[in-house]
Amino acid sequence: MGRHPIVVVDIKEFGRRPDGAQKQLRKRLYRVMWNALDAAGIVREDVHPPQDRGDGAFWILPTWVSPAELTGPLVRQLHRELQQDADSDPEGAMRVRVALHIGKVSKDSNGWVGTDLNTACRLVDADELRRVLELGARPLMALILSRQWREEVRHRHIEGLDLKSGWPVRIAVKEVADTAWIHLPGHEDLTVRLWRIQKRWEELLALEEQVRTRRDEIAERLTSVPDMPDPPPELRRGRDLLPLWELVELDAEVFQQATERWWKRITKLGRRVEKMKAERDELRKTIEAFQARQNQSGLAEDLHLSAAYRRARDLLWHAPCDLPRAKAAVDDYIQEIWRKLHHDLNAGGRA
């Protein structure tokens, strides 16, 4: 049994329309899909009738249909048909989610059945794809390619669809757990841009968590460690929108700039707290080195120096360490040692 290309199409907000509008939408859906298949060279007589899904339908194509040859003409013509449909009726524009998958299915007296058909339907219903069309009116079509479909086409030039613009997403719904690629035909530049924003945002979240964890660890050892600042409003707004594609139309540039500023600020904070810890560690080494020098210089029994050493050491090893006070105590201890050594040197010279 060969593998069939599977095309699943759902109409956005179909159930919210009155019955009359639903009937018209379904009629328009079949029209634009058949026109798109015709443009891809698919003869209607070779295709089993589509199976209705209520708010959409799916087409099971013959096994001899090549995804590499089908994808470009199908997507290009479908986008063109949707655009023409929207131009003729802007208020009632039909916006669709499309899933392309390839796999094994079988047919019985009740219709088509198979795990791969289930997968295709899960893809078109995926939240990640739904969110693409939840806001704004620019994209008329959101396309998702299964991993298997993309494997069939990724080494080919697909006219009308820039495969590099695909946004990889992890789909985990019911029995499906796999990677798929989302495209916005006709808006590939937006797709690429948002994919980059999303990747940078994920990196920023990882950095923020790393710095916060490290900052909290150091705050248990040192006082005066700066708090994690609150993100700026434009960053919070963009964060609430991700991964909604409307962000690209609203303020992607503002969000990108805010992300980079926040990245620099968090990085600076991370360096600052690490510098504070390094300073404390260096003070610990310094005080131990001078304590050894005190002993080597015959000043081990000097009660005043010993008290100064203990005071500085207690501050450095006490958690959380008050770094400014500890540094001042270490400086006092070192100055006292130099004063004692200078005094003893002068006394020895006079003798």
Short mmCIF file of C-alpha atoms in Angstrom, two decimals:
data_model
loop_
_atom_site.label_atom_id
_atom_site.label_comp_id
_atom_site.label_asym_id
_atom_site.label_seq_id
_atom_site.Cartn_x
_atom_site.Cartn_y
_atom_site.Cartn_z
CA MET A 1 0.00 0.00 0.00
CA GLY A 2 1.53 3.28 -1.13
CA ARG A 3 1.48 6.63 0.60
CA HIS A 4 -1.24 9.12 -0.25
CA PRO A 5 -0.82 12.90 -0.16
CA ILE A 6 -3.39 14.22 2.33
CA VAL A 7 -4.70 17.78 2.16
CA VAL A 8 -6.83 19.01 5.06
CA VAL A 9 -8.44 22.46 4.98
CA ASP A 10 -10.41 24.16 7.76
CA ILE A 11 -12.21 27.50 7.60
CA LYS A 12 -11.47 29.93 10.41
CA GLU A 13 -14.47 30.75 12.65
CA PHE A 14 -16.78 28.67 10.50
CA GLY A 15 -19.05 27.75 13.41
CA ARG A 16 -19.62 31.39 14.35
CA ARG A 17 -21.28 32.16 11.02
CA PRO A 18 -25.05 31.82 10.46
CA ASP A 19 -26.25 28.78 8.57
CA GLY A 20 -26.61 30.64 5.29
CA ALA A 21 -23.07 31.98 5.51
CA GLN A 22 -21.75 28.51 6.38
CA LYS A 23 -23.36 27.10 3.27
CA GLN A 24 -21.77 29.79 1.10
CA LEU A 25 -18.38 29.36 2.76
CA ARG A 26 -18.37 25.63 2.16
CA LYS A 27 -19.32 26.18 -1.47
CA ARG A 28 -16.48 28.69 -1.85
CA LEU A 29 -14.05 26.32 -0.12
CA TYR A 30 -14.71 23.50 -2.56
CA ARG A 31 -14.46 25.90 -5.48
CA VAL A 32 -11.09 27.37 -4.51
CA MET A 33 -9.69 23.95 -3.61
CA TRP A 34 -10.71 22.33 -6.87
CA ASN A 35 -9.28 25.28 -8.79
CA ALA A 36 -6.02 24.90 -6.86
CA LEU A 37 -5.88 21.16 -7.57
CA ASP A 38 -6.63 21.82 -11.25
CA ALA A 39 -3.71 24.28 -11.34
CA ALA A 40 -1.50 21.56 -9.87
CA GLY A 41 -2.45 19.22 -12.70
CA ILE A 42 -4.69 16.97 -10.63
CA VAL A 43 -7.54 15.60 -12.76
CA ARG A 44 -10.76 15.58 -10.76
CA GLU A 45 -11.75 12.18 -12.07
CA ASP A 46 -8.58 10.74 -10.52
CA VAL A 47 -9.42 12.03 -7.06
CA HIS A 48 -11.86 10.55 -4.59
CA PRO A 49 -14.56 13.03 -3.54
CA PRO A 50 -13.47 15.13 -0.58
CA GLN A 51 -14.76 14.19 2.82
CA ASP A 52 -16.52 16.93 4.74
CA ARG A 53 -15.34 17.81 8.27
CA GLY A 54 -18.05 20.32 9.14
CA ASP A 55 -15.83 23.41 9.17
CA GLY A 56 -13.64 22.06 6.41
CA ALA A 57 -12.80 19.03 4.32
CA PHE A 58 -9.95 16.74 3.37
CA TRP A 59 -8.73 15.37 0.07
CA ILE A 60 -6.96 12.03 -0.31
CA LEU A 61 -4.89 12.22 -3.50
CA PRO A 62 -3.59 9.30 -5.57
CA THR A 63 -0.30 7.70 -4.50
CA TRP A 64 1.35 8.72 -7.77
CA VAL A 65 0.97 12.44 -6.94
CA SER A 66 4.37 13.83 -5.95
CA PRO A 67 4.45 16.28 -3.00
CA ALA A 68 7.43 18.01 -4.61
CA GLU A 69 5.43 18.70 -7.79
CA LEU A 70 2.14 19.38 -6.02
CA THR A 71 3.20 21.81 -3.29
CA GLY A 72 4.15 24.85 -5.35
CA PRO A 73 1.19 24.98 -7.77
CA LEU A 74 -1.32 24.00 -5.08
CA VAL A 75 -0.20 26.58 -2.53
CA ARG A 76 0.31 29.32 -5.09
CA GLN A 77 -3.11 28.88 -6.71
CA LEU A 78 -4.90 28.41 -3.39
CA HIS A 79 -3.44 31.66 -2.10
CA ARG A 80 -4.41 33.40 -5.35
CA GLU A 81 -7.97 32.04 -5.14
CA LEU A 82 -8.33 33.15 -1.52
CA GLN A 83 -7.04 36.61 -2.37
CA GLN A 84 -9.48 36.98 -5.26
CA ASP A 85 -12.27 35.74 -3.02
CA ALA A 86 -11.34 38.30 -0.35
CA ASP A 87 -11.12 41.11 -2.91
CA SER A 88 -14.68 40.39 -4.02
CA ASP A 89 -16.01 40.19 -0.45
CA PRO A 90 -13.63 41.85 2.05
CA GLU A 91 -16.09 41.62 4.95
CA GLY A 92 -16.75 37.94 4.44
CA ALA A 93 -13.23 36.94 3.46
CA MET A 94 -12.57 33.26 3.91
CA ARG A 95 -9.42 32.47 5.88
CA VAL A 96 -8.21 28.91 6.09
CA ARG A 97 -5.77 26.60 7.81
CA VAL A 98 -4.19 23.99 5.55
CA ALA A 99 -2.27 20.86 6.54
CA LEU A 100 -0.19 18.84 4.07
CA HIS A 101 0.80 15.32 5.11
CA ILE A 102 1.65 12.08 3.34
CA GLY A 103 0.96 8.59 4.62
CA LYS A 104 -0.99 5.38 4.43
CA VAL A 105 -4.77 5.39 4.55
CA SER A 106 -7.47 2.94 3.58
CA LYS A 107 -11.07 3.26 2.48
CA ASP A 108 -14.11 1.31 3.57
CA SER A 109 -17.83 1.75 3.13
CA ASN A 110 -17.85 4.60 5.65
CA GLY A 111 -14.96 6.58 4.18
CA TRP A 112 -11.26 6.99 4.79
CA VAL A 113 -9.43 5.80 7.88
CA GLY A 114 -5.83 5.62 9.06
CA THR A 115 -3.33 6.93 11.58
CA ASP A 116 -1.82 9.26 9.00
CA LEU A 117 -5.21 10.78 8.30
CA ASN A 118 -5.58 11.37 12.03
CA THR A 119 -2.16 13.04 12.04
CA ALA A 120 -3.13 15.40 9.21
CA CYS A 121 -6.31 16.38 11.05
CA ARG A 122 -4.37 16.95 14.28
CA LEU A 123 -1.98 19.23 12.41
CA VAL A 124 -4.71 21.44 10.97
CA ASP A 125 -6.28 21.70 14.43
CA ALA A 126 -2.99 22.42 16.24
CA ASP A 127 -3.05 25.45 18.53
CA GLU A 128 0.21 26.65 16.99
CA LEU A 129 -1.48 26.90 13.60
CA ARG A 130 -4.71 28.34 14.96
CA ARG A 131 -2.85 31.19 16.65
CA VAL A 132 -1.50 32.28 13.29
CA LEU A 133 -4.96 33.43 12.25
CA GLU A 134 -6.40 34.49 15.59
CA LEU A 135 -5.48 38.15 15.23
CA GLY A 136 -5.36 40.54 12.32
CA ALA A 137 -6.67 40.12 8.81
CA ARG A 138 -3.59 40.08 6.62
CA PRO A 139 -2.82 36.36 6.24
CA LEU A 140 -5.66 34.56 4.49
CA MET A 141 -3.97 31.20 4.69
CA ALA A 142 -1.86 29.46 7.31
CA LEU A 143 -0.07 26.37 6.06
CA ILE A 144 1.51 23.57 8.07
CA LEU A 145 3.79 20.93 6.55
CA SER A 146 4.28 17.66 8.38
CA ARG A 147 7.80 16.39 8.88
CA GLN A 148 7.13 13.63 6.33
CA TRP A 149 5.87 16.10 3.72
CA ARG A 150 8.80 18.42 4.26
CA GLU A 151 11.22 15.52 3.81
CA GLU A 152 9.69 15.00 0.37
CA VAL A 153 10.20 18.61 -0.73
CA ARG A 154 13.07 20.12 1.27
CA HIS A 155 15.72 19.46 -1.38
CA ARG A 156 13.59 20.89 -4.18
CA HIS A 157 12.94 24.42 -5.34
CA ILE A 158 9.26 25.03 -4.69
CA GLU A 159 8.04 27.98 -6.72
CA GLY A 160 5.63 30.05 -4.67
CA LEU A 161 6.79 28.75 -1.29
CA ASP A 162 10.08 29.63 0.38
CA LEU A 163 10.87 26.54 2.46
CA LYS A 164 13.51 28.47 4.39
CA SER A 165 10.80 30.75 5.74
CA GLY A 166 9.08 27.89 7.54
CA TRP A 167 8.79 28.22 11.29
CA PRO A 168 9.47 24.86 13.00
CA VAL A 169 7.06 24.05 15.82
CA ARG A 170 6.69 21.08 18.10
CA ILE A 171 3.22 19.57 17.82
CA ALA A 172 2.09 17.55 20.82
CA VAL A 173 -1.62 16.77 20.72
CA LYS A 174 -3.21 13.44 21.59
CA GLU A 175 -1.23 10.70 19.84
CA VAL A 176 0.83 13.11 17.69
CA ALA A 177 4.23 14.29 18.93
CA ASP A 178 6.38 15.56 16.08
CA THR A 179 7.89 18.62 14.44
CA ALA A 180 6.04 20.48 11.71
CA TRP A 181 6.67 23.70 9.77
CA ILE A 182 4.31 26.67 9.59
CA HIS A 183 4.23 28.98 6.58
CA LEU A 184 2.31 32.11 5.67
CA PRO A 185 2.10 31.97 1.86
CA GLY A 186 2.37 35.47 0.48
CA HIS A 187 3.91 36.72 3.72
CA GLU A 188 7.17 34.76 3.88
CA ASP A 189 9.11 37.81 5.06
CA LEU A 190 6.86 38.05 8.10
CA THR A 191 7.30 34.35 8.76
CA VAL A 192 11.09 34.60 8.75
CA ARG A 193 11.06 37.69 10.90
CA LEU A 194 8.80 36.25 13.54
CA TRP A 195 10.74 32.99 13.57
CA ARG A 196 13.89 34.96 14.36
CA ILE A 197 12.07 36.93 17.05
CA GLN A 198 10.77 33.71 18.56
CA LYS A 199 14.23 32.10 18.60
CA ARG A 200 15.77 35.21 20.17
CA TRP A 201 12.98 35.29 22.73
CA GLU A 202 13.65 31.66 23.68
CA GLU A 203 17.34 32.49 24.09
CA LEU A 204 16.42 35.51 26.20
CA LEU A 205 14.20 33.42 28.48
CA ALA A 206 17.02 30.92 28.97
CA LEU A 207 19.48 33.73 29.75
CA GLU A 208 17.02 35.38 32.14
CA GLU A 209 16.50 32.12 34.03
CA GLN A 210 20.25 31.49 34.18
CA VAL A 211 21.00 34.98 35.51
CA ARG A 212 18.11 34.86 37.98
CA THR A 213 19.24 31.51 39.38
CA ARG A 214 22.84 32.65 39.66
CA ARG A 215 21.80 35.98 41.16
CA ASP A 216 19.73 34.20 43.83
CA GLU A 217 22.64 31.89 44.66
CA ILE A 218 25.03 34.81 45.09
CA ALA A 219 22.43 36.81 47.05
CA GLU A 220 22.54 34.07 49.69
CA ARG A 221 26.27 34.77 50.13
CA LEU A 222 26.47 38.52 49.62
CA THR A 223 24.41 41.54 50.63
CA SER A 224 23.57 44.40 48.27
CA VAL A 225 23.19 42.09 45.28
CA PRO A 226 20.98 43.98 42.79
CA ASP A 227 17.46 42.69 42.25
CA MET A 228 16.26 41.34 38.94
CA PRO A 229 14.60 44.31 37.24
CA ASP A 230 11.12 44.18 35.78
CA PRO A 231 11.00 43.93 31.98
CA PRO A 232 9.95 47.11 30.16
CA PRO A 233 6.28 47.49 29.12
CA GLU A 234 6.93 46.98 25.41
CA LEU A 235 8.67 43.70 26.19
CA ARG A 236 5.81 42.48 28.38
CA ARG A 237 3.34 43.40 25.64
CA GLY A 238 5.31 41.53 23.01
CA ARG A 239 5.73 38.56 25.33
CA ASP A 240 1.96 38.35 25.75
CA LEU A 241 1.54 38.27 21.97
CA LEU A 242 4.16 35.66 21.15
CA PRO A 243 3.85 33.50 19.17
CA LEU A 244 0.90 35.36 17.65
CA TRP A 245 1.72 36.56 14.17
CA GLU A 246 -0.10 39.84 14.73
CA LEU A 247 3.04 40.98 16.54
CA VAL A 248 4.69 41.40 13.16
CA GLU A 249 2.02 43.90 12.10
CA LEU A 250 1.84 45.70 15.44
CA ASP A 251 5.28 46.49 16.74
CA ALA A 252 7.81 43.83 15.81
CA GLU A 253 10.55 46.44 15.48
CA VAL A 254 9.78 47.87 18.91
CA PHE A 255 9.72 44.39 20.41
CA GLN A 256 13.00 43.41 18.76
CA GLN A 257 14.69 46.54 20.06
CA ALA A 258 13.26 45.99 23.54
CA THR A 259 14.46 42.39 23.46
CA GLU A 260 18.00 43.42 22.61
CA ARG A 261 18.02 46.13 25.30
CA TRP A 262 16.74 43.64 27.84
CA TRP A 263 19.36 41.12 26.72
CA LYS A 264 22.11 43.67 27.34
CA ARG A 265 20.65 44.67 30.70
CA ILE A 266 20.32 41.08 31.92
CA THR A 267 23.82 40.28 30.67
CA LYS A 268 25.18 43.32 32.49
CA LEU A 269 23.42 42.25 35.69
CA GLY A 270 24.87 38.76 35.37
CA ARG A 271 28.37 40.15 34.97
CA ARG A 272 27.85 42.48 37.91
CA VAL A 273 26.84 39.77 40.37
CA GLU A 274 29.64 37.50 39.17
CA LYS A 275 32.06 40.38 39.68
CA MET A 276 30.79 40.82 43.24
CA LYS A 277 31.40 37.16 44.00
CA ALA A 278 34.83 37.27 42.36
CA GLU A 279 35.69 40.32 44.46
CA ARG A 280 34.73 38.49 47.65
CA ASP A 281 36.76 35.43 46.62
CA GLU A 282 39.76 37.64 45.86
CA LEU A 283 39.45 39.33 49.26
CA ARG A 284 39.46 35.92 50.91
CA LYS A 285 42.70 35.02 49.13
CA THR A 286 44.19 38.40 50.01
CA ILE A 287 43.43 38.22 53.71
CA GLU A 288 44.83 34.69 53.98
CA ALA A 289 47.99 35.76 52.17
CA PHE A 290 48.48 38.69 54.54
CA GLN A 291 47.71 36.53 57.55
CA ALA A 292 50.51 34.19 56.44
CA ARG A 293 52.77 37.22 56.05
CA GLN A 294 51.81 38.37 59.55
CA ASN A 295 52.89 35.04 60.96
CA GLN A 296 56.13 34.97 58.94
CA SER A 297 57.00 38.47 60.16
CA GLY A 298 56.89 37.52 63.83
CA LEU A 299 53.58 39.26 64.40
CA ALA A 300 51.52 36.14 65.09
CA GLU A 301 51.08 37.08 68.74
CA ASP A 302 50.04 40.65 68.04
CA LEU A 303 46.58 40.82 69.61
CA HIS A 304 45.56 43.97 67.74
CA LEU A 305 46.44 42.45 64.35
CA SER A 306 44.80 39.14 65.23
CA ALA A 307 41.60 40.96 66.19
CA ALA A 308 41.67 42.91 62.90
CA TYR A 309 42.18 39.66 60.99
CA ARG A 310 39.30 37.90 62.73
CA ARG A 311 37.00 40.86 62.16
CA ALA A 312 37.73 40.89 58.43
CA ARG A 313 37.59 37.12 58.15
CA ASP A 314 34.26 36.89 59.96
CA LEU A 315 32.77 39.43 57.58
CA LEU A 316 34.09 37.58 54.52
CA TRP A 317 32.94 34.14 55.60
CA HIS A 318 29.62 35.24 57.07
CA ALA A 319 26.62 34.68 54.81
CA PRO A 320 25.36 36.90 53.45
CA CYS A 321 28.60 38.84 53.29
CA ASP A 322 28.41 42.63 53.50
CA LEU A 323 30.99 43.21 50.79
CA PRO A 324 31.69 46.94 51.39
CA ARG A 325 32.18 46.35 55.14
CA ALA A 326 34.30 43.28 54.50
CA LYS A 327 36.47 45.16 52.01
CA ALA A 328 36.93 48.01 54.49
CA ALA A 329 37.90 45.53 57.23
CA VAL A 330 40.43 43.83 54.94
CA ASP A 331 41.91 47.22 54.00
CA ASP A 332 42.18 48.12 57.70
CA TYR A 333 43.90 44.82 58.44
CA ILE A 334 46.38 45.23 55.58
CA GLN A 335 47.14 48.83 56.53
CA GLU A 336 47.67 47.76 60.14
CA ILE A 337 50.15 45.08 59.05
CA TRP A 338 52.09 47.58 56.94
CA ARG A 339 52.04 50.04 59.81
CA LYS A 340 53.40 47.41 62.21
CA LEU A 341 56.07 46.28 59.76
CA HIS A 342 57.10 49.87 59.08
CA HIS A 343 57.21 50.59 62.80
CA ASP A 344 59.31 47.49 63.50
CA LEU A 345 61.65 48.35 60.63
CA ASN A 346 62.18 51.85 61.97
CA ALA A 347 62.67 50.52 65.49
CA GLY A 348 65.28 48.06 64.23
CA GLY A 349 67.09 50.84 62.38
CA ARG A 350 67.29 53.02 65.48
CA ALA A 351 68.64 50.08 67.48
#
